[in-house]
Short mmCIF file of C-alpha atoms in Angstrom, two decimals:
data_model
loop_
_atom_site.label_atom_id
_atom_site.label_comp_id
_atom_site.label_asym_id
_atom_site.label_seq_id
_atom_site.Cartn_x
_atom_site.Cartn_y
_atom_site.Cartn_z
CA UNK A 1 -15.79 20.84 4.22
CA UNK A 2 -12.32 22.41 4.31
CA UNK A 3 -11.00 19.43 6.27
CA UNK A 4 -12.60 17.00 3.80
CA UNK A 5 -10.95 18.81 0.90
CA UNK A 6 -7.60 18.71 2.69
CA UNK A 7 -8.00 14.94 3.25
CA UNK A 8 -8.87 14.44 -0.40
CA UNK A 9 -5.73 16.34 -1.41
CA UNK A 10 -3.68 14.38 1.18
CA UNK A 11 -2.79 17.61 3.02
CA UNK A 12 -2.95 15.79 6.31
CA UNK A 13 -1.36 18.48 8.49
CA UNK A 14 -4.00 21.01 7.43
CA UNK A 15 -6.82 18.48 7.86
CA UNK A 16 -5.61 17.57 11.34
CA UNK A 17 -5.41 21.22 12.45
CA UNK A 18 -8.91 21.99 11.14
CA UNK A 19 -10.51 18.89 12.64
CA UNK A 20 -8.97 19.31 16.07
CA UNK A 21 -10.03 22.96 16.21
CA UNK A 22 -13.55 21.99 15.18
CA UNK A 23 -13.77 19.17 17.72
CA UNK A 24 -12.59 21.49 20.46
CA UNK A 25 -15.74 23.54 19.81
CA UNK A 26 -17.99 20.54 19.11
CA UNK A 27 -16.54 17.37 20.69
CA UNK A 28 -19.65 15.32 19.82
CA UNK A 29 -19.47 15.70 16.03
CA UNK A 30 -19.25 12.04 15.05
CA UNK A 31 -18.55 12.84 11.39
CA UNK A 32 -15.54 14.96 12.30
CA UNK A 33 -14.30 12.23 14.67
CA UNK A 34 -14.57 9.71 11.84
CA UNK A 35 -12.53 11.99 9.56
CA UNK A 36 -9.85 12.35 12.24
CA UNK A 37 -9.81 8.54 12.51
CA UNK A 38 -9.29 8.28 8.76
CA UNK A 39 -6.36 10.66 9.06
CA UNK A 40 -4.85 8.56 11.87
CA UNK A 41 -5.24 5.39 9.81
CA UNK A 42 -3.50 6.94 6.79
CA UNK A 43 -0.36 7.56 8.83
CA UNK A 44 -0.47 4.14 10.52
CA UNK A 45 -1.77 5.23 13.93
CA UNK A 46 -4.17 2.30 14.03
CA UNK A 47 -4.82 2.35 17.79
CA UNK A 48 -5.77 6.03 17.61
CA UNK A 49 -8.05 5.30 14.65
CA UNK A 50 -9.74 2.49 16.55
CA UNK A 51 -10.33 4.63 19.64
CA UNK A 52 -11.74 7.51 17.60
CA UNK A 53 -14.09 5.26 15.63
CA UNK A 54 -15.35 3.59 18.79
CA UNK A 55 -16.07 7.08 20.11
CA UNK A 56 -17.93 8.00 16.90
CA UNK A 57 -20.07 4.86 17.10
CA UNK A 58 -20.75 5.49 20.79
CA UNK A 59 -21.98 9.01 20.02
CA UNK A 60 -23.95 7.96 16.93
CA UNK A 61 -24.87 4.23 17.10
CA UNK A 62 -26.61 4.38 13.71
CA UNK A 63 -23.53 5.86 11.96
CA UNK A 64 -22.92 2.92 9.62
CA UNK A 65 -19.96 4.51 7.85
CA UNK A 66 -18.06 4.78 11.14
CA UNK A 67 -18.95 1.19 12.01
CA UNK A 68 -17.66 0.03 8.61
CA UNK A 69 -14.44 1.99 9.11
CA UNK A 70 -14.00 0.40 12.54
CA UNK A 71 -14.38 -3.07 11.03
CA UNK A 72 -11.80 -2.17 8.38
CA UNK A 73 -9.33 -0.86 10.99
CA UNK A 74 -9.72 -3.98 13.14
CA UNK A 75 -8.98 -6.12 10.11
CA UNK A 76 -5.86 -4.11 9.34
CA UNK A 77 -4.76 -4.52 12.98
CA UNK A 78 -4.95 -8.32 12.68
CA UNK A 79 -8.20 -8.64 14.62
CA UNK A 80 -10.72 -9.77 11.98
CA UNK A 81 -12.70 -11.86 14.47
CA UNK A 82 -13.63 -8.66 16.31
CA UNK A 83 -14.69 -7.04 13.05
CA UNK A 84 -17.20 -9.75 12.14
CA UNK A 85 -19.97 -8.80 14.65
CA UNK A 86 -19.74 -5.18 13.45
CA UNK A 87 -20.22 -6.35 9.88
CA UNK A 88 -23.16 -8.55 10.82
CA UNK A 89 -24.87 -5.46 12.29
CA UNK A 90 -24.06 -3.46 9.15
CA UNK A 91 -25.83 -6.09 7.08
CA UNK A 92 -28.88 -5.83 9.34
CA UNK A 93 -29.00 -2.04 9.05
CA UNK A 94 -27.76 -1.46 5.48
CA UNK A 95 -27.88 -4.79 3.72
CA UNK A 96 -27.97 -3.41 0.18
CA UNK A 97 -24.63 -1.60 0.43
CA UNK A 98 -22.20 -3.46 -1.82
CA UNK A 99 -19.29 -1.97 0.10
CA UNK A 100 -20.34 -3.95 3.14
CA UNK A 101 -20.30 -7.14 1.04
CA UNK A 102 -16.73 -6.41 -0.05
CA UNK A 103 -15.56 -5.64 3.48
CA UNK A 104 -17.18 -8.75 4.93
CA UNK A 105 -15.73 -10.92 2.16
CA UNK A 106 -12.23 -9.57 2.88
CA UNK A 107 -12.74 -10.16 6.62
CA UNK A 108 -13.93 -13.73 6.07
CA UNK A 109 -10.86 -14.30 3.91
CA UNK A 110 -8.60 -13.17 6.74
CA UNK A 111 -10.39 -15.64 9.01
CA UNK A 112 -9.80 -18.44 6.51
CA UNK A 113 -13.46 -18.82 5.47
CA UNK A 114 -12.66 -18.60 1.77
CA UNK A 115 -15.81 -20.32 0.53
CA UNK A 116 -18.06 -17.76 2.20
CA UNK A 117 -15.83 -14.91 1.01
CA UNK A 118 -15.96 -16.11 -2.60
CA UNK A 119 -19.75 -16.42 -2.35
CA UNK A 120 -20.05 -12.80 -1.23
CA UNK A 121 -17.80 -11.54 -4.01
CA UNK A 122 -19.89 -13.46 -6.55
CA UNK A 123 -23.05 -11.81 -5.21
CA UNK A 124 -21.47 -8.38 -5.65
CA UNK A 125 -20.23 -9.12 -9.17
CA UNK A 126 -23.59 -10.51 -10.21
CA UNK A 127 -25.23 -7.23 -9.20
CA UNK A 128 -22.41 -4.90 -10.30
CA UNK A 129 -20.05 -6.61 -12.78
CA UNK A 130 -18.05 -3.51 -13.76
CA UNK A 131 -16.13 -3.14 -10.49
CA UNK A 132 -12.49 -3.76 -11.33
CA UNK A 133 -11.31 -3.84 -7.72
CA UNK A 134 -13.92 -6.44 -6.75
CA UNK A 135 -12.74 -8.65 -9.60
CA UNK A 136 -9.23 -8.15 -8.25
CA UNK A 137 -10.21 -9.22 -4.71
CA UNK A 138 -12.19 -12.12 -6.12
CA UNK A 139 -9.09 -13.21 -8.02
CA UNK A 140 -7.03 -13.09 -4.82
CA UNK A 141 -9.44 -15.48 -3.09
CA UNK A 142 -9.55 -17.87 -6.05
CA UNK A 143 -5.75 -17.93 -6.20
CA UNK A 144 -5.55 -18.63 -2.47
CA UNK A 145 -7.62 -21.82 -2.70
CA UNK A 146 -5.76 -23.04 -5.79
CA UNK A 147 -8.30 -22.15 -8.52
CA UNK A 148 -5.51 -20.67 -10.60
CA UNK A 149 -7.23 -20.48 -14.00
CA UNK A 150 -10.28 -18.81 -12.49
CA UNK A 151 -8.03 -16.41 -10.58
CA UNK A 152 -6.17 -15.45 -13.75
CA UNK A 153 -9.50 -14.89 -15.52
CA UNK A 154 -10.66 -12.61 -12.68
CA UNK A 155 -7.46 -10.57 -12.86
CA UNK A 156 -7.82 -10.28 -16.64
CA UNK A 157 -11.43 -9.13 -16.20
CA UNK A 158 -10.23 -6.40 -13.82
CA UNK A 159 -7.66 -5.28 -16.41
CA UNK A 160 -10.30 -5.24 -19.18
CA UNK A 161 -12.38 -2.87 -17.07
CA UNK A 162 -9.46 -0.69 -15.98
CA UNK A 163 -6.22 -1.24 -17.95
CA UNK A 164 -4.24 1.03 -15.61
CA UNK A 165 -5.07 -1.03 -12.48
CA UNK A 166 -1.49 -1.80 -11.49
CA UNK A 167 -2.34 -4.28 -8.76
CA UNK A 168 -4.12 -6.53 -11.28
CA UNK A 169 -1.05 -6.60 -13.52
CA UNK A 170 1.20 -7.28 -10.55
CA UNK A 171 -1.14 -10.01 -9.28
CA UNK A 172 -0.66 -11.84 -12.57
CA UNK A 173 3.12 -11.42 -12.26
CA UNK A 174 3.02 -12.51 -8.63
CA UNK A 175 1.58 -15.88 -9.54
CA UNK A 176 5.09 -16.69 -10.82
CA UNK A 177 3.51 -18.98 -13.43
CA UNK A 178 2.06 -16.45 -15.90
CA UNK A 179 4.17 -15.28 -18.85
CA UNK A 180 3.24 -11.87 -20.22
CA UNK A 181 2.66 -11.57 -23.97
CA UNK A 182 3.95 -8.70 -26.08
CA UNK A 183 0.51 -7.07 -25.95
CA UNK A 184 0.55 -7.23 -22.14
CA UNK A 185 3.93 -5.52 -21.98
CA UNK A 186 2.84 -2.86 -24.43
CA UNK A 187 -0.32 -2.20 -22.38
CA UNK A 188 1.67 -1.82 -19.16
CA UNK A 189 4.22 0.47 -20.78
CA UNK A 190 1.39 2.57 -22.22
CA UNK A 191 -0.14 2.85 -18.77
CA UNK A 192 3.21 4.03 -17.34
CA UNK A 193 3.45 6.65 -20.07
CA UNK A 194 -0.02 7.98 -19.26
CA UNK A 195 -0.32 11.10 -17.16
CA UNK A 196 -3.13 10.01 -14.83
CA UNK A 197 -1.48 6.99 -13.16
CA UNK A 198 -1.48 6.95 -9.36
CA UNK A 199 1.75 6.22 -7.51
CA UNK A 200 0.28 2.94 -6.28
CA UNK A 201 -0.56 1.81 -9.81
CA UNK A 202 2.87 2.92 -11.03
CA UNK A 203 4.67 0.89 -8.34
CA UNK A 204 2.68 -2.24 -9.16
CA UNK A 205 3.26 -1.90 -12.91
CA UNK A 206 6.99 -1.31 -12.41
CA UNK A 207 7.24 -4.58 -10.47
CA UNK A 208 5.10 -6.41 -13.04
CA UNK A 209 7.28 -5.18 -15.91
CA UNK A 210 10.36 -6.16 -13.92
CA UNK A 211 8.99 -9.70 -13.76
CA UNK A 212 8.14 -9.62 -17.49
CA UNK A 213 11.69 -8.57 -18.41
CA UNK A 214 13.17 -11.08 -15.96
CA UNK A 215 11.25 -13.91 -17.62
CA UNK A 216 12.68 -12.80 -20.97
CA UNK A 217 16.25 -12.70 -19.58
CA UNK A 218 16.43 -8.95 -20.25
CA UNK A 219 18.30 -8.38 -17.02
CA UNK A 220 19.25 -4.72 -17.39
CA UNK A 221 15.69 -3.68 -18.27
CA UNK A 222 14.31 -5.85 -15.47
CA UNK A 223 16.59 -4.21 -12.90
CA UNK A 224 15.59 -0.73 -14.10
CA UNK A 225 11.92 -1.50 -13.53
CA UNK A 226 12.56 -3.13 -10.15
CA UNK A 227 14.72 -0.19 -9.06
CA UNK A 228 12.08 2.34 -10.14
CA UNK A 229 9.29 0.51 -8.34
CA UNK A 230 11.35 0.13 -5.18
CA UNK A 231 12.43 3.77 -5.17
CA UNK A 232 8.85 4.98 -5.42
CA UNK A 233 7.61 2.45 -2.86
CA UNK A 234 10.32 3.54 -0.44
CA UNK A 235 8.94 7.09 -0.46
CA UNK A 236 5.60 5.64 0.66
CA UNK A 237 7.05 3.31 3.30
CA UNK A 238 10.41 4.63 4.55
CA UNK A 239 12.60 2.36 6.67
CA UNK A 240 15.07 3.54 9.33
CA UNK A 241 17.75 0.85 9.18
CA UNK A 242 19.90 2.36 11.94
CA UNK A 243 16.95 2.57 14.32
CA UNK A 244 16.02 -1.05 13.62
CA UNK A 245 19.61 -2.17 14.24
CA UNK A 246 19.48 -0.44 17.62
CA UNK A 247 16.27 -2.31 18.39
CA UNK A 248 18.03 -5.61 17.71
CA UNK A 249 20.88 -4.43 19.95
CA UNK A 250 18.36 -3.81 22.73
CA UNK A 251 16.94 -7.31 22.30
CA UNK A 252 20.40 -8.85 22.61
CA UNK A 253 21.17 -6.71 25.67
CA UNK A 254 17.86 -7.57 27.34
CA UNK A 255 17.55 -11.29 26.66
CA UNK A 256 20.71 -12.60 28.26
CA UNK A 257 21.08 -16.22 29.32
CA UNK A 258 20.71 -15.09 32.95
CA UNK A 259 17.56 -13.07 32.25
CA UNK A 260 15.91 -15.97 30.47
CA UNK A 261 17.00 -18.57 33.04
CA UNK A 262 15.61 -16.38 35.81
CA UNK A 263 12.23 -16.45 34.11
CA UNK A 264 11.96 -20.19 33.60
CA UNK A 265 8.44 -21.27 34.42
CA UNK A 266 5.38 -19.31 33.51
CA UNK A 267 3.89 -19.10 30.07
CA UNK A 268 1.16 -21.30 28.67
CA UNK A 269 2.34 -24.93 28.43
CA UNK A 270 0.33 -25.76 25.28
CA UNK A 271 2.51 -27.35 22.58
CA UNK A 272 0.12 -26.39 19.76
CA UNK A 273 2.00 -23.65 17.87
CA UNK A 274 4.82 -24.21 15.41
CA UNK A 275 6.39 -20.88 14.45
CA UNK A 276 8.22 -20.56 11.14
CA UNK A 277 10.36 -17.41 11.26
CA UNK A 278 13.12 -15.76 9.24
CA UNK A 279 13.37 -13.53 6.22
CA UNK A 280 10.52 -13.30 3.72
CA UNK A 281 11.32 -15.23 0.53
CA UNK A 282 13.47 -17.73 2.45
CA UNK A 283 11.35 -20.86 2.04
CA UNK A 284 8.90 -20.44 4.91
CA UNK A 285 5.88 -21.21 2.71
CA UNK A 286 7.61 -24.38 1.50
CA UNK A 287 8.23 -25.46 5.10
CA UNK A 288 4.62 -24.68 5.98
CA UNK A 289 3.35 -26.72 3.04
CA UNK A 290 5.57 -29.68 3.99
CA UNK A 291 4.45 -29.60 7.62
CA UNK A 292 0.80 -29.06 6.69
CA UNK A 293 0.95 -32.29 4.71
CA UNK A 294 1.37 -34.13 8.02
CA UNK A 295 -1.81 -35.53 9.53
CA UNK A 296 -1.24 -33.81 12.88
CA UNK A 297 -0.41 -30.27 11.67
CA UNK A 298 -2.67 -27.54 10.31
CA UNK A 299 -1.34 -24.65 8.26
CA UNK A 300 -2.89 -21.24 8.85
CA UNK A 301 -1.11 -18.13 7.55
CA UNK A 302 1.10 -15.23 8.56
CA UNK A 303 -0.63 -14.25 11.79
CA UNK A 304 -0.14 -10.78 13.27
CA UNK A 305 -0.81 -11.79 16.88
CA UNK A 306 2.72 -12.08 18.29
CA UNK A 307 3.75 -8.53 17.23
CA UNK A 308 0.50 -7.22 18.72
CA UNK A 309 1.11 -9.01 22.03
CA UNK A 310 4.71 -7.76 22.10
CA UNK A 311 3.36 -4.19 22.23
CA UNK A 312 0.67 -4.87 24.80
CA UNK A 313 2.61 -4.07 27.97
CA UNK A 314 4.86 -1.30 26.68
CA UNK A 315 8.15 -0.94 24.83
CA UNK A 316 9.57 -4.15 23.44
CA UNK A 317 11.84 -5.80 24.51
CA UNK A 318 12.26 -4.16 27.92
CA UNK A 319 8.62 -4.55 28.96
CA UNK A 320 8.78 -8.33 28.49
CA UNK A 321 11.32 -8.70 31.28
CA UNK A 322 8.94 -6.92 33.65
CA UNK A 323 6.15 -9.46 33.17
CA UNK A 324 5.30 -11.80 36.03
CA UNK A 325 4.98 -15.54 35.48
CA UNK A 326 1.22 -15.11 35.62
CA UNK A 327 1.28 -12.36 33.00
CA UNK A 328 3.43 -14.49 30.71
CA UNK A 329 0.90 -17.32 31.06
CA UNK A 330 -1.92 -14.88 30.28
CA UNK A 331 -0.17 -13.68 27.13
CA UNK A 332 0.38 -17.25 25.99
CA UNK A 333 -3.28 -18.07 26.58
CA UNK A 334 -4.34 -14.89 24.79
CA UNK A 335 -2.26 -15.85 21.77
CA UNK A 336 -3.94 -19.26 21.64
CA UNK A 337 -7.38 -17.69 21.96
CA UNK A 338 -6.70 -15.08 19.27
CA UNK A 339 -5.38 -17.63 16.80
CA UNK A 340 -8.13 -20.18 17.44
CA UNK A 341 -10.32 -18.44 14.86
CA UNK A 342 -7.77 -19.44 12.19
CA UNK A 343 -7.96 -23.14 12.97
CA UNK A 344 -10.37 -25.12 10.80
CA UNK A 345 -9.54 -28.72 11.71
CA UNK A 346 -9.11 -30.86 14.81
CA UNK A 347 -5.39 -31.34 14.18
CA UNK A 348 -3.52 -30.76 17.47
CA UNK A 349 -0.71 -28.60 16.05
CA UNK A 350 -0.84 -25.48 13.89
CA UNK A 351 1.64 -23.23 12.07
CA UNK A 352 2.13 -19.49 12.41
CA UNK A 353 4.48 -18.47 9.62
CA UNK A 354 4.81 -14.71 10.03
CA UNK A 355 8.50 -14.38 9.11
CA UNK A 356 9.03 -11.19 11.12
CA UNK A 357 8.43 -13.14 14.34
CA UNK A 358 12.20 -13.78 14.45
CA UNK A 359 12.44 -10.52 16.39
CA UNK A 360 10.10 -11.95 19.03
CA UNK A 361 11.59 -15.42 19.48
CA UNK A 362 12.59 -14.67 23.12
CA UNK A 363 9.02 -13.51 23.82
CA UNK A 364 7.61 -16.68 22.24
CA UNK A 365 9.91 -18.74 24.44
CA UNK A 366 8.70 -16.94 27.58
CA UNK A 367 4.95 -17.05 26.90
CA UNK A 368 4.74 -20.37 24.99
CA UNK A 369 7.70 -22.40 26.29
CA UNK A 370 6.65 -25.62 24.54
CA UNK A 371 6.09 -24.08 21.13
CA UNK A 372 8.39 -25.17 18.31
CA UNK A 373 10.37 -22.51 16.42
CA UNK A 374 11.78 -23.11 12.94
CA UNK A 375 14.17 -20.64 11.30
CA UNK A 376 13.91 -20.66 7.49
CA UNK A 377 17.19 -19.41 6.04
CA UNK A 378 18.31 -18.88 2.45
CA UNK A 379 21.55 -17.63 0.86
CA UNK A 380 21.76 -13.90 1.61
CA UNK A 381 22.14 -12.73 -2.00
CA UNK A 382 19.41 -15.04 -3.24
CA UNK A 383 17.07 -14.15 -0.38
CA UNK A 384 17.69 -10.40 -0.27
CA UNK A 385 17.42 -9.86 -4.00
CA UNK A 386 14.24 -11.93 -4.05
CA UNK A 387 12.87 -9.48 -1.48
CA UNK A 388 13.93 -6.56 -3.68
CA UNK A 389 12.02 -8.13 -6.58
CA UNK A 390 8.87 -8.65 -4.50
CA UNK A 391 6.33 -5.90 -3.92
CA UNK A 392 4.81 -6.52 -0.48
CA UNK A 393 1.39 -5.15 0.39
CA UNK A 394 2.61 -3.96 3.78
CA UNK A 395 4.88 -4.81 6.69
CA UNK A 396 8.24 -5.26 4.91
CA UNK A 397 9.47 -1.69 4.53
CA UNK A 398 13.14 -2.80 4.63
CA UNK A 399 12.76 -4.58 1.28
CA UNK A 400 12.72 -1.50 -0.98
CA UNK A 401 16.43 -0.66 -0.85
CA UNK A 402 19.34 -3.06 -1.39
CA UNK A 403 21.39 -1.67 1.50
CA UNK A 404 18.38 -1.73 3.84
CA UNK A 405 17.48 -5.33 3.06
CA UNK A 406 21.11 -6.37 3.51
CA UNK A 407 21.32 -4.68 6.91
CA UNK A 408 18.00 -6.25 7.94
CA UNK A 409 19.28 -9.71 6.97
CA UNK A 410 22.48 -9.12 8.96
CA UNK A 411 20.47 -8.00 12.00
CA UNK A 412 18.27 -11.09 11.71
CA UNK A 413 21.30 -13.42 11.58
CA UNK A 414 22.82 -11.61 14.54
CA UNK A 415 19.79 -11.95 16.79
CA UNK A 416 19.20 -15.59 15.86
CA UNK A 417 22.86 -16.36 16.63
CA UNK A 418 22.32 -14.79 20.05
CA UNK A 419 19.22 -16.95 20.57
CA UNK A 420 21.25 -20.03 19.65
CA UNK A 421 23.82 -19.04 22.29
CA UNK A 422 21.39 -18.31 25.15
CA UNK A 423 18.76 -20.95 24.27
CA UNK A 424 20.76 -23.76 22.66
CA UNK A 425 18.58 -26.23 20.76
CA UNK A 426 15.47 -24.07 21.02
CA UNK A 427 15.36 -23.18 17.33
CA UNK A 428 15.59 -25.64 14.42
CA UNK A 429 17.18 -24.10 11.35
CA UNK A 430 16.29 -25.14 7.80
CA UNK A 431 18.81 -24.07 5.15
CA UNK A 432 16.89 -23.69 1.90
CA UNK A 433 19.67 -24.97 -0.34
CA UNK A 434 20.02 -28.12 1.79
CA UNK A 435 16.27 -28.65 1.58
CA UNK A 436 16.53 -28.47 -2.21
CA UNK A 437 19.55 -30.80 -2.41
CA UNK A 438 18.38 -33.50 0.03
CA UNK A 439 14.69 -32.96 0.67
CA UNK A 440 13.95 -36.23 2.43
CA UNK A 441 16.77 -35.91 4.96
CA UNK A 442 15.77 -32.32 5.77
CA UNK A 443 12.08 -33.22 6.09
CA UNK A 444 12.88 -36.11 8.41
CA UNK A 445 15.03 -33.83 10.59
CA UNK A 446 12.26 -31.23 10.63
CA UNK A 447 9.63 -33.73 11.75
CA UNK A 448 12.00 -35.20 14.31
CA UNK A 449 12.48 -31.75 15.84
CA UNK A 450 8.68 -31.41 16.03
CA UNK A 451 8.46 -34.80 17.78
CA UNK A 452 6.49 -36.35 14.93
CA UNK A 453 6.72 -39.58 12.96
CA UNK A 454 7.66 -39.32 9.30
CA UNK A 455 4.76 -39.45 6.85
CA UNK A 456 5.36 -39.88 3.07
CA UNK A 457 2.78 -37.19 2.30
CA UNK A 458 5.29 -34.61 3.56
CA UNK A 459 7.49 -35.41 0.54
CA UNK A 460 4.51 -34.97 -1.80
CA UNK A 461 3.58 -31.60 -0.32
CA UNK A 462 2.68 -30.19 -3.74
CA UNK A 463 -0.34 -32.53 -3.80
CA UNK A 464 -1.71 -31.19 -0.53
CA UNK A 465 -4.86 -29.13 -1.12
CA UNK A 466 -5.04 -26.15 1.21
CA UNK A 467 -5.31 -22.39 1.07
CA UNK A 468 -2.00 -20.54 0.70
CA UNK A 469 -2.08 -16.75 1.07
CA UNK A 470 1.56 -15.75 0.47
CA UNK A 471 3.43 -14.79 -2.73
CA UNK A 472 4.75 -18.36 -3.00
CA UNK A 473 1.24 -19.82 -3.26
CA UNK A 474 1.69 -21.32 -6.73
CA UNK A 475 5.32 -22.33 -6.26
CA UNK A 476 4.50 -24.68 -3.36
CA UNK A 477 1.87 -26.38 -5.51
CA UNK A 478 4.71 -27.70 -7.68
CA UNK A 479 7.45 -30.22 -6.80
CA UNK A 480 10.58 -28.68 -5.28
CA UNK A 481 12.83 -26.98 -7.83
CA UNK A 482 16.32 -25.45 -7.88
CA UNK A 483 15.87 -22.50 -10.24
CA UNK A 484 15.33 -19.89 -7.52
CA UNK A 485 18.69 -20.50 -5.85
CA UNK A 486 20.61 -18.82 -8.70
CA UNK A 487 18.20 -16.11 -9.87
CA UNK A 488 20.31 -13.34 -8.37
CA UNK A 489 23.40 -14.06 -10.46
CA UNK A 490 22.48 -12.12 -13.64
CA UNK A 491 21.97 -9.05 -11.43
CA UNK A 492 25.35 -9.36 -9.69
CA UNK A 493 26.74 -6.13 -11.22
CA UNK A 494 24.01 -4.18 -9.40
CA UNK A 495 24.39 -5.82 -5.98
CA UNK A 496 27.34 -3.85 -4.55
CA UNK A 497 25.24 -1.98 -1.93
CA UNK A 498 23.67 -5.27 -0.84
CA UNK A 499 27.03 -7.01 -0.45
CA UNK A 500 28.45 -4.08 1.50
CA UNK A 501 25.51 -4.11 3.92
CA UNK A 502 25.72 -7.87 4.44
CA UNK A 503 29.41 -7.67 5.22
CA UNK A 504 30.85 -10.78 6.88
CA UNK A 505 27.41 -12.41 7.01
CA UNK A 506 27.74 -13.12 3.28
CA UNK A 507 31.08 -14.92 3.57
CA UNK A 508 30.06 -16.89 6.66
CA UNK A 509 26.79 -18.30 5.24
CA UNK A 510 25.25 -20.71 6.19
CA UNK A 511 26.89 -20.16 9.56
CA UNK A 512 26.55 -16.94 11.56
CA UNK A 513 29.72 -14.87 12.07
CA UNK A 514 30.74 -13.59 15.46
CA UNK A 515 29.57 -10.00 15.67
CA UNK A 516 29.50 -7.25 18.24
CA UNK A 517 26.49 -5.12 18.99
CA UNK A 518 26.62 -1.44 18.16
CA UNK A 519 27.84 0.60 21.13
CA UNK A 520 24.63 2.47 21.97
CA UNK A 521 21.52 0.21 22.03
CA UNK A 522 19.01 2.97 22.70
#
């Protein structure tokens, strides 16, 4: 009970000490093991959480709460296909638990089965219509498949039930097509002024109000809200920019032309994947939508499989160079097997558009040598400030500080320039501003790189009906537009830290400047 109270109060150090002492005396207490797993999950130790929950289920096979937690953890680790059998058993054993419906719906959504997920959410809401967070999740699914009006209505229903639900307000803002009325702004400001708002709700409302002020051209007020939301979010998800720079240095030191040439051969020869990498908010969703309009290419989503495989054999990047040709082939085959659950058509090629995969381009080359890799690049001020204005659910901790996002962009440019030098022609780069100015020429060059014939549908990408799960979901359902390229300019007086961090990368754009690695890539 003391440990449970400590967990409730987020006193994790006390909870950990109590639980470990208890489990030393009673190592078969499945409930205590589950609590320790919850603690591990809260601090991002997902592998530890998985192992503990598997132990709890092994000790107590009928412990449905532990089984549900395990399914949730597997979903968070990018392994929803493994979670599904656990959920099926939960339904057999505890089929009336609405929480299981919610969890299974979210899991089906991650697997791309949006129709089934929506059906489950509708069952829950029919039985229990006052659940604001279920309306929120339902709205996410509706938005993903393009039912925008229904998605907006679901978000509004969530707000009606709980006006302080920040994520619902931000979800409306994140559609990029909804303009907030005066009453909406007043309601959000009232929620911020209330004393019972959680930090998570406060962050979401700050970003939503930033968008509301931005739409009204109230630039100073918009920046204040964005800065407040980012500052609070950064306390929840701190980013060590210097450590990440050293990681990029290690990648450059490890993946020399000689090291890569000496490992030619191996890997899985399948040409199926097309990776779209780069910074978030750089046009990757637009590229995916264009390519997915081709009859031979299927769009999926931002898949977490490459980062997971990069960690499989030890510390990245050094462990990759220790792999045998057979191991590289096994990793390539494992990637194809893991991602097969995301493929819903018989099209021979598919897209993985996790932007952060730029860090793993050398790994992709070694385990999937025939895969195509496209680098989506956008003007550094436009791209970085767009990241600063975007609240990400997880995975982009660099985005919450202007200096951090500038350094991250510079590191990305630096590694991709190295890849261009050691693997010339491997990566096809799409400059967002060129795509906007001469769309047809850029689309033809893109398809040519992929070895595909031009199809007119790729120029009418906004008419393509498919699920889009990223923040740009509604933007790519409209014809290409130029507005976003200049949105940073009204905020220029605030961008000094960003410009300083970008350094010579800013002046050199769209080319990459010659840069030296930092002296100690440890």
